[in-house]
Structures are given as C-alpha cells and as structure tokens.
Amino acid sequence: MQDHQEKIQTYLNAQKYNQALQLINKNLKIKFDFDLLNYRAVIYLIQSKYDAALSELNELLKISPNNSNILCNIGIAYNGKKDYTKAITFFNKCLSIDPNLTEAYLNLSESFYQNFDYVLSLETLKKLNLKNANIERSYQLMASCYREINDFENHHQSLLFATKINPGNFLNYYHLGFSFIWKKEIDLAVKSFQHSFDLNNSYTPCLYQINKIKKFRSDSNFFTTLTSQITNHNLSPDSKAYLQLTLSDIYYEEQNYTNFFKYLHSANKIKNNSISGYQRDTLKLDLIQKFFSFVYDNQIKYDPPDFTPIFILGMPRSGSSIIEQSLSQTDEVYAAGEIPIIHEKFSNLLHSFNPKTFMIDEITAIRNQYLHLLNSFPKKRFVIDKLPLNFFWIGFIHLIFPNAIFIHTQRKKVDTCMSLYRTFFADGVLNFSYKIEHIDSFFNTYLSCMEFWRSFTHINIYDIDYANFINSPSKVLSDLFKNLNLNYSSQFLNFSDSNRPVKTASLLQVQGGIQKFSYPKWDLFQDEINSFLS
C-alpha cells in the first residue's frame, strides 16, 4: 500500500491526474481504502469536479465524522460551487475540531471574501495571524480585503508584509506597483513593476504597466527588451497577449497604425483564446424583461436607506471613473468604487428565475448584503457605486433602493469600443472585450437595455455625454451638482490633491486630470473595425 501511495503522490506532483486516478481506481476495486478514496476526492477538487468530490467526501465523512481534513475539503468543494454559506459552515466545523489548521482559516477567509463579507474575512485572517504571523497568503488576502473596503494604507502595508515573508514572489511586487500608483509614488511603482519582472522575466504584464507610465518609443532599450520576449517560449498565453498589447500601445503613440492594429488584433486573439469564452446570450434582454415584469407586478416595496445611493453606469470605458472622482471632491459624497454585489447576485438570480417561484427573499437578501457592505464605509449623504454593468439592473435597483439616483455616462460608440478593445481587464471581468464581434453585440445589448429602462418614466436617469464633459467640464459638473442639490466649486476639476484612488483601468488617466485626447480618424480603418463604426 505504501508503494501505491508514493506512486500516486508522484503522479500528483507531476500533475498526471488521470494516471493517478487509474491507479486509485484499480486498487479500490481490490479493496476499499479510506486514504485512496480521499486521494480521489482531492484529485476531483484539483480538477474542479466539485460534485464528484462531494460524493466521495460525504462517504468519507460517514466513516470519520470528526475528520478536520475531510470537513475542510468539503468546504473547498462548496466554495468551488460558489455555495459560500455551506462552505463557511464546513470550515467553521473543521476549525471547531482543529483550531490550528492553517488551510481552514485561509479557505474560510476566501469564502467570506467571495461572499463580499470583507470584514469577516479580515477578522478570520487576524485570528490566524495571532497563531502564525508569517503566512504569506494571509497578508495577500488581507491586502485584497483592505482594497475592497478602500483602506489603501492597510492594503499597502499588507503587501509589504507579504514581500518581507517571501521576497522572491514576483506577484507581491506586481500588486505593490499598483499600490504605489494609488499613493501617487510613481517612481516607486515603476521600480516595483521592474523588480517583479526581474524576478520573473516571463511575466510581461509588468512591462505593460511600466509602459503605461513611461510611454516608451520603438527606438528605446525598453522596446528592445519587449521584442526579445517574442522568442521566449516560457511565456504563458496571458503574458504573450500582454506583450503584443504593449507593442500595440507603443505603435499607437507613434501613429504607426498598421503595426498598432497588427499587434492589437494579435493580443486580443490570444487573450480571447485563453479564457473560457464569452457567451453573448448570458444575459438575455428578453429574460431580464420577463424577470422584471414578474417582480414589478408583485409590487415589492422597500423603504429607502438613510443615505442616497448614486449609481454611475453605462458601457465600461465611457467616463464613469472621472465622474465619480469629480463628485467625490465634496465632503457629502463617498465614492465606494465598483461594488460587484448587485450585478453578480442578480445575474445568478436571473439564471435561476422561475415564474412559479416568487423570489422576494432572495431579492431582500441582495439588498441586505449590499447594505451590510456599505456599513464598512464612512457615513455620507451620498454613496457612489460606479460599476458600469449595473445598467442591466436599473429597474431592480430602483425597487430595492427607491431613492437611488442613476447617472448614465455615454460616449461615442467607436471610442468606447476601441477603448475596450485596447484594455485588458482582471481575469473573468468583461470577457466580451477581446473580440470585435462580441464588443459590438454587447454594445447593442446595452443600448436596448437603456431603451427598456427609459420606458419606465418614474425612473429618472441623468445622462452625461463624455465628449461634452471633456469639452465643457465646469458646465457639465455644475449642472450635475445642481441636480443633486450639492454646492459646486471649480476646484473640483483638480484631482491632483484628491486622496481617492481609482481601482480600475482608468487609474492613470484619472490621476492625469481632465484631458482632451486626440483620437485617430477611426473611419479610415473600416477594414479593421467595421462594426464599431456602424
């Protein structure tokens, strides 16, 4: 048996999971063995086969109901299925039996984090740190939590702790680079990104971020470093994509549009092929309409909260960040950033929608979870949520927050679509943005959604045109502040003294203040981006 376990472990170390399973199954046919069954469950977890893993683990739990490792693995399986409530339950059971199991603390924290309960996630990690203050992953998770509740100083300090524990982890320095940008210490940001690349010269996102700051030319040593990476066979698909995207940015600045499009198309093709794919029908407008009509007809009524939520929404890359930054200059407004709760939870609810089942409890739970998160933030008269994709849920938001204000930022189609096509987002976010046809389809869905919500005349949507804002920022902002019954000052146009970091792809643009950009005459490139021009 010992020989079999050693061979199985060898397969696992080599990531030869099918061979390991074959050996396990062969031996289980001869004789039942608890450890072999546990090995099989672990392999299923690694392969993200969570239902199969749960089937095995529940059998093991019957045999050994107080086995902390089995309870922890069941929690991991439920976490993989995004059933965070059950995951949290099993991690807590595990810790009640073995209060020193590091893995359980980390996974419990992850479940709280994925369920948007950043405060409990932090509390869990602080308990772990009291037991062992030298766990790198603990500080990485703490940094993520602090980032979500906009505590940027503790975010920064947590990353520094992680780098001290493991100075050889390039990802710690990569994330630290963004933290330095938020702190407006740009030289240190560049050094951090460069150090990350020095630790792992196959991780080209570092070079992309450096170029976003420094704006190199094709006759620079930096460009030579970039082109030398083209033959680096150790690059992951993601790093290959970032390499091509960085080259496209350099050629764009030099107005070499032939090479700009060449490398831009190549970057997006690699990126699109490397993700699980974008299902253009994931959020069907007709289903949203049916779902809303059902909820609206049942007349769910909620009292307004003791603050006024402002939702800045529209297509991504249409100016939401700069409007948020402008509004947050006044002490009466708190900018919470992009809060994913409403979009994620209503998307899940839409997919499970059944007209025969009234979903008031689920909708109330979304409202309560959203308010619970907002309790983590300073109390202000207005709180801004600038997640653009909330445009899908305007009617639902109006139902659960009847005093909500909607600010719709809009921008010329070709500029919006090209900005999306030129930007890489966090993994799993905006997966439609790596293919021209998908961007065009999404844009049309957005237009249809806005038309649908405008048909409800009791929902007030305040429109801001990005071009008008850039050309006449003071007039646009003064009108907006007047509409919100807020006092406007021309000083709000100066972001240089603002301590409010931007956590999205717009961070460097917003820090640069309100600028007029000169775009190419995109209609000259109809063969490249035809559908964006329609």
PDB file of N, CA and C in Angstrom, residues 426-516:
ATOM      1  N   ALA A 426      -9.278  42.557 -15.378  1.00  0.00           N
ATOM      2  CA  ALA A 426      -8.980  41.465 -14.455  1.00  0.00           C
ATOM      3  C   ALA A 426      -9.608  40.173 -14.959  1.00  0.00           C
ATOM      4  N   ASP A 427      -8.989  39.042 -14.602  1.00  0.00           N
ATOM      5  CA  ASP A 427      -9.470  37.745 -15.071  1.00  0.00           C
ATOM      6  C   ASP A 427     -10.953  37.557 -14.749  1.00  0.00           C
ATOM      7  N   GLY A 428     -11.712  37.136 -15.756  1.00  0.00           N
ATOM      8  CA  GLY A 428     -13.130  36.872 -15.555  1.00  0.00           C
ATOM      9  C   GLY A 428     -14.011  38.093 -15.674  1.00  0.00           C
ATOM     10  N   VAL A 429     -13.407  39.262 -15.856  1.00  0.00           N
ATOM     11  CA  VAL A 429     -14.174  40.509 -15.946  1.00  0.00           C
ATOM     12  C   VAL A 429     -14.231  40.961 -17.401  1.00  0.00           C
ATOM     13  N   LEU A 430     -15.413  41.236 -17.901  1.00  0.00           N
ATOM     14  CA  LEU A 430     -15.600  41.755 -19.264  1.00  0.00           C
ATOM     15  C   LEU A 430     -14.961  40.860 -20.316  1.00  0.00           C
ATOM     16  N   ASN A 431     -15.254  39.579 -20.250  1.00  0.00           N
ATOM     17  CA  ASN A 431     -14.668  38.637 -21.207  1.00  0.00           C
ATOM     18  C   ASN A 431     -15.123  38.878 -22.642  1.00  0.00           C
ATOM     19  N   PHE A 432     -16.148  39.705 -22.813  1.00  0.00           N
ATOM     20  CA  PHE A 432     -16.608  40.003 -24.166  1.00  0.00           C
ATOM     21  C   PHE A 432     -15.668  40.955 -24.895  1.00  0.00           C
ATOM     22  N   SER A 433     -14.716  41.578 -24.172  1.00  0.00           N
ATOM     23  CA  SER A 433     -13.976  42.712 -24.725  1.00  0.00           C
ATOM     24  C   SER A 433     -12.769  42.323 -25.570  1.00  0.00           C
ATOM     25  N   TYR A 434     -12.597  41.023 -25.847  1.00  0.00           N
ATOM     26  CA  TYR A 434     -11.408  40.587 -26.583  1.00  0.00           C
ATOM     27  C   TYR A 434     -11.723  40.155 -28.019  1.00  0.00           C
ATOM     28  N   LYS A 435     -12.936  40.445 -28.439  1.00  0.00           N
ATOM     29  CA  LYS A 435     -13.310  40.112 -29.814  1.00  0.00           C
ATOM     30  C   LYS A 435     -14.264  41.182 -30.327  1.00  0.00           C
ATOM     31  N   ILE A 436     -13.979  41.708 -31.514  1.00  0.00           N
ATOM     32  CA  ILE A 436     -14.745  42.832 -32.048  1.00  0.00           C
ATOM     33  C   ILE A 436     -16.232  42.512 -32.137  1.00  0.00           C
ATOM     34  N   GLU A 437     -16.564  41.317 -32.630  1.00  0.00           N
ATOM     35  CA  GLU A 437     -17.976  40.950 -32.777  1.00  0.00           C
ATOM     36  C   GLU A 437     -18.689  40.907 -31.436  1.00  0.00           C
ATOM     37  N   HIS A 438     -17.990  40.456 -30.393  1.00  0.00           N
ATOM     38  CA  HIS A 438     -18.602  40.377 -29.069  1.00  0.00           C
ATOM     39  C   HIS A 438     -18.800  41.765 -28.465  1.00  0.00           C
ATOM     40  N   ILE A 439     -17.836  42.644 -28.678  1.00  0.00           N
ATOM     41  CA  ILE A 439     -17.977  44.017 -28.175  1.00  0.00           C
ATOM     42  C   ILE A 439     -19.171  44.688 -28.838  1.00  0.00           C
ATOM     43  N   ASP A 440     -19.270  44.526 -30.151  1.00  0.00           N
ATOM     44  CA  ASP A 440     -20.380  45.133 -30.889  1.00  0.00           C
ATOM     45  C   ASP A 440     -21.723  44.585 -30.404  1.00  0.00           C
ATOM     46  N   SER A 441     -21.797  43.287 -30.201  1.00  0.00           N
ATOM     47  CA  SER A 441     -23.031  42.673 -29.714  1.00  0.00           C
ATOM     48  C   SER A 441     -23.383  43.188 -28.324  1.00  0.00           C
ATOM     49  N   PHE A 442     -22.379  43.297 -27.453  1.00  0.00           N
ATOM     50  CA  PHE A 442     -22.618  43.775 -26.097  1.00  0.00           C
ATOM     51  C   PHE A 442     -23.081  45.227 -26.109  1.00  0.00           C
ATOM     52  N   PHE A 443     -22.472  46.029 -26.960  1.00  0.00           N
ATOM     53  CA  PHE A 443     -22.864  47.437 -27.064  1.00  0.00           C
ATOM     54  C   PHE A 443     -24.326  47.561 -27.478  1.00  0.00           C
ATOM     55  N   ASN A 444     -24.743  46.746 -28.419  1.00  0.00           N
ATOM     56  CA  ASN A 444     -26.140  46.790 -28.866  1.00  0.00           C
ATOM     57  C   ASN A 444     -27.095  46.334 -27.758  1.00  0.00           C
ATOM     58  N   THR A 445     -26.676  45.341 -26.975  1.00  0.00           N
ATOM     59  CA  THR A 445     -27.489  44.907 -25.834  1.00  0.00           C
ATOM     60  C   THR A 445     -27.619  46.034 -24.820  1.00  0.00           C
ATOM     61  N   TYR A 446     -26.520  46.728 -24.586  1.00  0.00           N
ATOM     62  CA  TYR A 446     -26.528  47.883 -23.676  1.00  0.00           C
ATOM     63  C   TYR A 446     -27.533  48.939 -24.133  1.00  0.00           C
ATOM     64  N   LEU A 447     -27.504  49.273 -25.431  1.00  0.00           N
ATOM     65  CA  LEU A 447     -28.441  50.269 -25.950  1.00  0.00           C
ATOM     66  C   LEU A 447     -29.895  49.819 -25.750  1.00  0.00           C
ATOM     67  N   SER A 448     -30.154  48.539 -25.996  1.00  0.00           N
ATOM     68  CA  SER A 448     -31.511  48.007 -25.826  1.00  0.00           C
ATOM     69  C   SER A 448     -31.943  48.044 -24.362  1.00  0.00           C
ATOM     70  N   CYS A 449     -31.009  47.739 -23.473  1.00  0.00           N
ATOM     71  CA  CYS A 449     -31.314  47.788 -22.037  1.00  0.00           C
ATOM     72  C   CYS A 449     -31.694  49.201 -21.608  1.00  0.00           C
ATOM     73  N   MET A 450     -30.894  50.166 -22.029  1.00  0.00           N
ATOM     74  CA  MET A 450     -31.169  51.550 -21.646  1.00  0.00           C
ATOM     75  C   MET A 450     -32.505  52.007 -22.209  1.00  0.00           C
ATOM     76  N   GLU A 451     -32.823  51.589 -23.421  1.00  0.00           N
ATOM     77  CA  GLU A 451     -34.121  51.935 -24.009  1.00  0.00           C
ATOM     78  C   GLU A 451     -35.261  51.329 -23.200  1.00  0.00           C
ATOM     79  N   PHE A 452     -35.072  50.097 -22.750  1.00  0.00           N
ATOM     80  CA  PHE A 452     -36.105  49.427 -21.950  1.00  0.00           C
ATOM     81  C   PHE A 452     -36.331  50.156 -20.628  1.00  0.00           C
ATOM     82  N   TRP A 453     -35.244  50.489 -19.920  1.00  0.00           N
ATOM     83  CA  TRP A 453     -35.408  51.145 -18.621  1.00  0.00           C
ATOM     84  C   TRP A 453     -35.969  52.554 -18.775  1.00  0.00           C
ATOM     85  N   ARG A 454     -35.683  53.210 -19.879  1.00  0.00           N
ATOM     86  CA  ARG A 454     -36.239  54.558 -20.085  1.00  0.00           C
ATOM     87  C   ARG A 454     -37.750  54.524 -20.301  1.00  0.00           C
ATOM     88  N   SER A 455     -38.289  53.367 -20.654  1.00  0.00           N
ATOM     89  CA  SER A 455     -39.731  53.269 -20.857  1.00  0.00           C
ATOM     90  C   SER A 455     -40.499  53.381 -19.542  1.00  0.00           C
ATOM     91  N   PHE A 456     -39.799  53.235 -18.423  1.00  0.00           N
ATOM     92  CA  PHE A 456     -40.422  53.416 -17.111  1.00  0.00           C
ATOM     93  C   PHE A 456     -40.165  54.863 -16.681  1.00  0.00           C
ATOM     94  N   THR A 457     -41.147  55.703 -16.921  1.00  0.00           N
ATOM     95  CA  THR A 457     -40.944  57.146 -16.759  1.00  0.00           C
ATOM     96  C   THR A 457     -40.731  57.560 -15.308  1.00  0.00           C
ATOM     97  N   HIS A 458     -41.103  56.699 -14.355  1.00  0.00           N
ATOM     98  CA  HIS A 458     -40.899  57.059 -12.949  1.00  0.00           C
ATOM     99  C   HIS A 458     -39.442  56.850 -12.511  1.00  0.00           C
ATOM    100  N   ILE A 459     -38.635  56.229 -13.380  1.00  0.00           N
ATOM    101  CA  ILE A 459     -37.207  56.049 -13.086  1.00  0.00           C
ATOM    102  C   ILE A 459     -36.435  57.171 -13.770  1.00  0.00           C
ATOM    103  N   ASN A 460     -35.815  58.014 -12.976  1.00  0.00           N
ATOM    104  CA  ASN A 460     -35.063  59.146 -13.528  1.00  0.00           C
ATOM    105  C   ASN A 460     -33.623  58.749 -13.797  1.00  0.00           C
ATOM    106  N   ILE A 461     -33.202  58.935 -15.025  1.00  0.00           N
ATOM    107  CA  ILE A 461     -31.831  58.617 -15.428  1.00  0.00           C
ATOM    108  C   ILE A 461     -31.183  59.895 -15.940  1.00  0.00           C
ATOM    109  N   TYR A 462     -30.113  60.303 -15.288  1.00  0.00           N
ATOM    110  CA  TYR A 462     -29.412  61.542 -15.642  1.00  0.00           C
ATOM    111  C   TYR A 462     -28.265  61.202 -16.589  1.00  0.00           C
ATOM    112  N   ASP A 463     -28.321  61.743 -17.801  1.00  0.00           N
ATOM    113  CA  ASP A 463     -27.322  61.418 -18.830  1.00  0.00           C
ATOM    114  C   ASP A 463     -26.166  62.406 -18.812  1.00  0.00           C
ATOM    115  N   ILE A 464     -24.963  61.873 -18.951  1.00  0.00           N
ATOM    116  CA  ILE A 464     -23.778  62.713 -19.137  1.00  0.00           C
ATOM    117  C   ILE A 464     -23.023  62.206 -20.356  1.00  0.00           C
ATOM    118  N   ASP A 465     -22.850  63.089 -21.312  1.00  0.00           N
ATOM    119  CA  ASP A 465     -22.095  62.742 -22.520  1.00  0.00           C
ATOM    120  C   ASP A 465     -20.613  63.019 -22.275  1.00  0.00           C
ATOM    121  N   TYR A 466     -19.793  61.996 -22.505  1.00  0.00           N
ATOM    122  CA  TYR A 466     -18.364  62.094 -22.200  1.00  0.00           C
ATOM    123  C   TYR A 466     -17.693  63.223 -22.979  1.00  0.00           C
ATOM    124  N   ALA A 467     -18.037  63.368 -24.242  1.00  0.00           N
ATOM    125  CA  ALA A 467     -17.422  64.416 -25.062  1.00  0.00           C
ATOM    126  C   ALA A 467     -17.790  65.801 -24.530  1.00  0.00           C
ATOM    127  N   ASN A 468     -19.053  65.997 -24.145  1.00  0.00           N
ATOM    128  CA  ASN A 468     -19.470  67.276 -23.577  1.00  0.00           C
ATOM    129  C   ASN A 468     -18.726  67.570 -22.279  1.00  0.00           C
ATOM    130  N   PHE A 469     -18.548  66.521 -21.490  1.00  0.00           N
ATOM    131  CA  PHE A 469     -17.839  66.698 -20.217  1.00  0.00           C
ATOM    132  C   PHE A 469     -16.391  67.119 -20.455  1.00  0.00           C
ATOM    133  N   ILE A 470     -15.711  66.474 -21.384  1.00  0.00           N
ATOM    134  CA  ILE A 470     -14.306  66.799 -21.659  1.00  0.00           C
ATOM    135  C   ILE A 470     -14.176  68.208 -22.219  1.00  0.00           C
ATOM    136  N   ASN A 471     -15.143  68.614 -23.074  1.00  0.00           N
ATOM    137  CA  ASN A 471     -15.070  69.934 -23.703  1.00  0.00           C
ATOM    138  C   ASN A 471     -15.510  71.054 -22.766  1.00  0.00           C
ATOM    139  N   SER A 472     -16.504  70.769 -21.916  1.00  0.00           N
ATOM    140  CA  SER A 472     -17.027  71.807 -21.004  1.00  0.00           C
ATOM    141  C   SER A 472     -17.239  71.211 -19.623  1.00  0.00           C
ATOM    142  N   PRO A 473     -16.157  70.791 -18.946  1.00  0.00           N
ATOM    143  CA  PRO A 473     -16.315  70.086 -17.675  1.00  0.00           C
ATOM    144  C   PRO A 473     -17.007  70.900 -16.600  1.00  0.00           C
ATOM    145  N   SER A 474     -16.701  72.189 -16.531  1.00  0.00           N
ATOM    146  CA  SER A 474     -17.298  73.005 -15.476  1.00  0.00           C
ATOM    147  C   SER A 474     -18.802  73.111 -15.634  1.00  0.00           C
ATOM    148  N   LYS A 475     -19.268  73.298 -16.871  1.00  0.00           N
ATOM    149  CA  LYS A 475     -20.718  73.406 -17.099  1.00  0.00           C
ATOM    150  C   LYS A 475     -21.420  72.093 -16.794  1.00  0.00           C
ATOM    151  N   VAL A 476     -20.849  70.981 -17.283  1.00  0.00           N
ATOM    152  CA  VAL A 476     -21.475  69.675 -17.060  1.00  0.00           C
ATOM    153  C   VAL A 476     -21.524  69.357 -15.573  1.00  0.00           C
ATOM    154  N   LEU A 477     -20.438  69.612 -14.877  1.00  0.00           N
ATOM    155  CA  LEU A 477     -20.399  69.297 -13.452  1.00  0.00           C
ATOM    156  C   LEU A 477     -21.290  70.217 -12.631  1.00  0.00           C
ATOM    157  N   SER A 478     -21.309  71.493 -12.954  1.00  0.00           N
ATOM    158  CA  SER A 478     -22.161  72.416 -12.202  1.00  0.00           C
ATOM    159  C   SER A 478     -23.627  72.045 -12.363  1.00  0.00           C
ATOM    160  N   ASP A 479     -24.006  71.612 -13.565  1.00  0.00           N
ATOM    161  CA  ASP A 479     -25.389  71.155 -13.785  1.00  0.00           C
ATOM    162  C   ASP A 479     -25.676  69.895 -12.978  1.00  0.00           C
ATOM    163  N   LEU A 480     -24.712  68.979 -12.940  1.00  0.00           N
ATOM    164  CA  LEU A 480     -24.890  67.736 -12.196  1.00  0.00           C
ATOM    165  C   LEU A 480     -25.009  68.023 -10.695  1.00  0.00           C
ATOM    166  N   PHE A 481     -24.119  68.851 -10.170  1.00  0.00           N
ATOM    167  CA  PHE A 481     -24.170  69.183  -8.747  1.00  0.00           C
ATOM    168  C   PHE A 481     -25.477  69.879  -8.393  1.00  0.00           C
ATOM    169  N   LYS A 482     -25.942  70.744  -9.271  1.00  0.00           N
ATOM    170  CA  LYS A 482     -27.207  71.425  -9.034  1.00  0.00           C
ATOM    171  C   LYS A 482     -28.348  70.422  -8.987  1.00  0.00           C
ATOM    172  N   ASN A 483     -28.316  69.434  -9.886  1.00  0.00           N
ATOM    173  CA  ASN A 483     -29.361  68.408  -9.923  1.00  0.00           C
ATOM    174  C   ASN A 483     -29.366  67.595  -8.634  1.00  0.00           C
ATOM    175  N   LEU A 484     -28.191  67.409  -8.026  1.00  0.00           N
ATOM    176  CA  LEU A 484     -28.077  66.633  -6.791  1.00  0.00           C
ATOM    177  C   LEU A 484     -28.239  67.500  -5.543  1.00  0.00           C
ATOM    178  N   ASN A 485     -28.473  68.808  -5.756  1.00  0.00           N
ATOM    179  CA  ASN A 485     -28.591  69.748  -4.644  1.00  0.00           C
ATOM    180  C   ASN A 485     -27.300  69.801  -3.827  1.00  0.00           C
ATOM    181  N   LEU A 486     -26.186  69.838  -4.549  1.00  0.00           N
ATOM    182  CA  LEU A 486     -24.868  69.947  -3.939  1.00  0.00           C
ATOM    183  C   LEU A 486     -24.201  71.239  -4.392  1.00  0.00           C
ATOM    184  N   ASN A 487     -23.356  71.789  -3.550  1.00  0.00           N
ATOM    185  CA  ASN A 487     -22.623  73.005  -3.897  1.00  0.00           C
ATOM    186  C   ASN A 487     -21.431  72.646  -4.766  1.00  0.00           C
ATOM    187  N   TYR A 488     -21.292  73.360  -5.864  1.00  0.00           N
ATOM    188  CA  TYR A 488     -20.223  73.085  -6.816  1.00  0.00           C
ATOM    189  C   TYR A 488     -19.117  74.123  -6.684  1.00  0.00           C
ATOM    190  N   SER A 489     -17.882  73.658  -6.852  1.00  0.00           N
ATOM    191  CA  SER A 489     -16.728  74.552  -6.894  1.00  0.00           C
ATOM    192  C   SER A 489     -15.847  74.153  -8.065  1.00  0.00           C
ATOM    193  N   SER A 490     -15.291  75.144  -8.745  1.00  0.00           N
ATOM    194  CA  SER A 490     -14.406  74.843  -9.878  1.00  0.00           C
ATOM    195  C   SER A 490     -13.157  74.086  -9.429  1.00  0.00           C
ATOM    196  N   GLN A 491     -12.854  74.117  -8.111  1.00  0.00           N
ATOM    197  CA  GLN A 491     -11.709  73.364  -7.594  1.00  0.00           C
ATOM    198  C   GLN A 491     -11.899  71.853  -7.741  1.00  0.00           C
ATOM    199  N   PHE A 492     -13.168  71.436  -7.913  1.00  0.00           N
ATOM    200  CA  PHE A 492     -13.436  70.010  -8.045  1.00  0.00           C
ATOM    201  C   PHE A 492     -12.880  69.430  -9.345  1.00  0.00           C
ATOM    202  N   LEU A 493     -12.456  70.319 -10.246  1.00  0.00           N
ATOM    203  CA  LEU A 493     -11.870  69.859 -11.506  1.00  0.00           C
ATOM    204  C   LEU A 493     -10.406  69.463 -11.336  1.00  0.00           C
ATOM    205  N   ASN A 494      -9.831  69.796 -10.188  1.00  0.00           N
ATOM    206  CA  ASN A 494      -8.426  69.491  -9.929  1.00  0.00           C
ATOM    207  C   ASN A 494      -8.323  68.241  -9.075  1.00  0.00           C
ATOM    208  N   PHE A 495      -7.853  67.144  -9.665  1.00  0.00           N
ATOM    209  CA  PHE A 495      -7.776  65.875  -8.941  1.00  0.00           C
ATOM    210  C   PHE A 495      -6.412  65.671  -8.278  1.00  0.00           C
ATOM    211  N   SER A 496      -5.490  66.600  -8.471  1.00  0.00           N
ATOM    212  CA  SER A 496      -4.124  66.359  -8.011  1.00  0.00           C
ATOM    213  C   SER A 496      -4.034  66.214  -6.498  1.00  0.00           C
ATOM    214  N   ASP A 497      -4.951  66.867  -5.770  1.00  0.00           N
ATOM    215  CA  ASP A 497      -4.923  66.788  -4.309  1.00  0.00           C
ATOM    216  C   ASP A 497      -5.875  65.737  -3.759  1.00  0.00           C
ATOM    217  N   SER A 498      -6.536  65.033  -4.656  1.00  0.00           N
ATOM    218  CA  SER A 498      -7.516  64.039  -4.202  1.00  0.00           C
ATOM    219  C   SER A 498      -6.803  62.823  -3.633  1.00  0.00           C
ATOM    220  N   ASN A 499      -7.312  62.341  -2.499  1.00  0.00           N
ATOM    221  CA  ASN A 499      -6.766  61.122  -1.889  1.00  0.00           C
ATOM    222  C   ASN A 499      -7.602  59.909  -2.231  1.00  0.00           C
ATOM    223  N   ARG A 500      -8.501  60.051  -3.185  1.00  0.00           N
ATOM    224  CA  ARG A 500      -9.407  58.964  -3.548  1.00  0.00           C
ATOM    225  C   ARG A 500      -8.826  58.189  -4.717  1.00  0.00           C
ATOM    226  N   PRO A 501      -8.181  57.035  -4.469  1.00  0.00           N
ATOM    227  CA  PRO A 501      -7.616  56.251  -5.560  1.00  0.00           C
ATOM    228  C   PRO A 501      -8.708  55.665  -6.462  1.00  0.00           C
ATOM    229  N   VAL A 502      -8.326  55.413  -7.697  1.00  0.00           N
ATOM    230  CA  VAL A 502      -9.207  54.748  -8.654  1.00  0.00           C
ATOM    231  C   VAL A 502      -8.672  53.338  -8.857  1.00  0.00           C
ATOM    232  N   LYS A 503      -9.537  52.335  -8.679  1.00  0.00           N
ATOM    233  CA  LYS A 503      -9.072  50.938  -8.689  1.00  0.00           C
ATOM    234  C   LYS A 503      -9.275  50.252 -10.033  1.00  0.00           C
ATOM    235  N   THR A 504      -9.670  50.998 -11.052  1.00  0.00           N
ATOM    236  CA  THR A 504      -9.980  50.377 -12.341  1.00  0.00           C
ATOM    237  C   THR A 504      -8.898  50.718 -13.365  1.00  0.00           C
ATOM    238  N   ALA A 505      -9.139  50.298 -14.602  1.00  0.00           N
ATOM    239  CA  ALA A 505      -8.169  50.540 -15.678  1.00  0.00           C
ATOM    240  C   ALA A 505      -7.968  52.026 -15.956  1.00  0.00           C
ATOM    241  N   SER A 506      -8.822  52.877 -15.385  1.00  0.00           N
ATOM    242  CA  SER A 506      -8.736  54.315 -15.636  1.00  0.00           C
ATOM    243  C   SER A 506      -7.826  55.037 -14.649  1.00  0.00           C
ATOM    244  N   LEU A 507      -7.135  54.319 -13.763  1.00  0.00           N
ATOM    245  CA  LEU A 507      -6.448  54.981 -12.654  1.00  0.00           C
ATOM    246  C   LEU A 507      -5.442  56.027 -13.101  1.00  0.00           C
ATOM    247  N   LEU A 508      -4.607  55.738 -14.112  1.00  0.00           N
ATOM    248  CA  LEU A 508      -3.608  56.704 -14.544  1.00  0.00           C
ATOM    249  C   LEU A 508      -4.241  57.871 -15.294  1.00  0.00           C
ATOM    250  N   GLN A 509      -5.306  57.572 -16.057  1.00  0.00           N
ATOM    251  CA  GLN A 509      -5.978  58.641 -16.786  1.00  0.00           C
ATOM    252  C   GLN A 509      -6.622  59.629 -15.826  1.00  0.00           C
ATOM    253  N   VAL A 510      -7.270  59.118 -14.784  1.00  0.00           N
ATOM    254  CA  VAL A 510      -7.944  59.989 -13.836  1.00  0.00           C
ATOM    255  C   VAL A 510      -6.935  60.811 -13.053  1.00  0.00           C
ATOM    256  N   GLN A 511      -5.805  60.189 -12.675  1.00  0.00           N
ATOM    257  CA  GLN A 511      -4.781  60.941 -11.953  1.00  0.00           C
ATOM    258  C   GLN A 511      -4.218  62.066 -12.814  1.00  0.00           C
ATOM    259  N   GLY A 512      -4.296  61.907 -14.128  1.00  0.00           N
ATOM    260  CA  GLY A 512      -3.819  62.962 -15.016  1.00  0.00           C
ATOM    261  C   GLY A 512      -4.787  64.114 -15.157  1.00  0.00           C
ATOM    262  N   GLY A 513      -5.959  64.001 -14.548  1.00  0.00           N
ATOM    263  CA  GLY A 513      -6.957  65.069 -14.620  1.00  0.00           C
ATOM    264  C   GLY A 513      -7.760  65.007 -15.906  1.00  0.00           C
ATOM    265  N   ILE A 514      -8.560  66.025 -16.115  1.00  0.00           N
ATOM    266  CA  ILE A 514      -9.431  66.091 -17.295  1.00  0.00           C
ATOM    267  C   ILE A 514      -8.598  66.532 -18.490  1.00  0.00           C
ATOM    268  N   GLN A 515      -8.477  65.672 -19.480  1.00  0.00           N
ATOM    269  CA  GLN A 515      -7.646  65.960 -20.640  1.00  0.00           C
ATOM    270  C   GLN A 515      -8.426  65.702 -21.923  1.00  0.00           C
ATOM    271  N   LYS A 516      -8.133  66.509 -22.920  1.00  0.00           N
ATOM    272  CA  LYS A 516      -8.685  66.272 -24.250  1.00  0.00           C
ATOM    273  C   LYS A 516      -7.720  65.379 -25.016  1.00  0.00           C
TER     274      LYS A 516
END
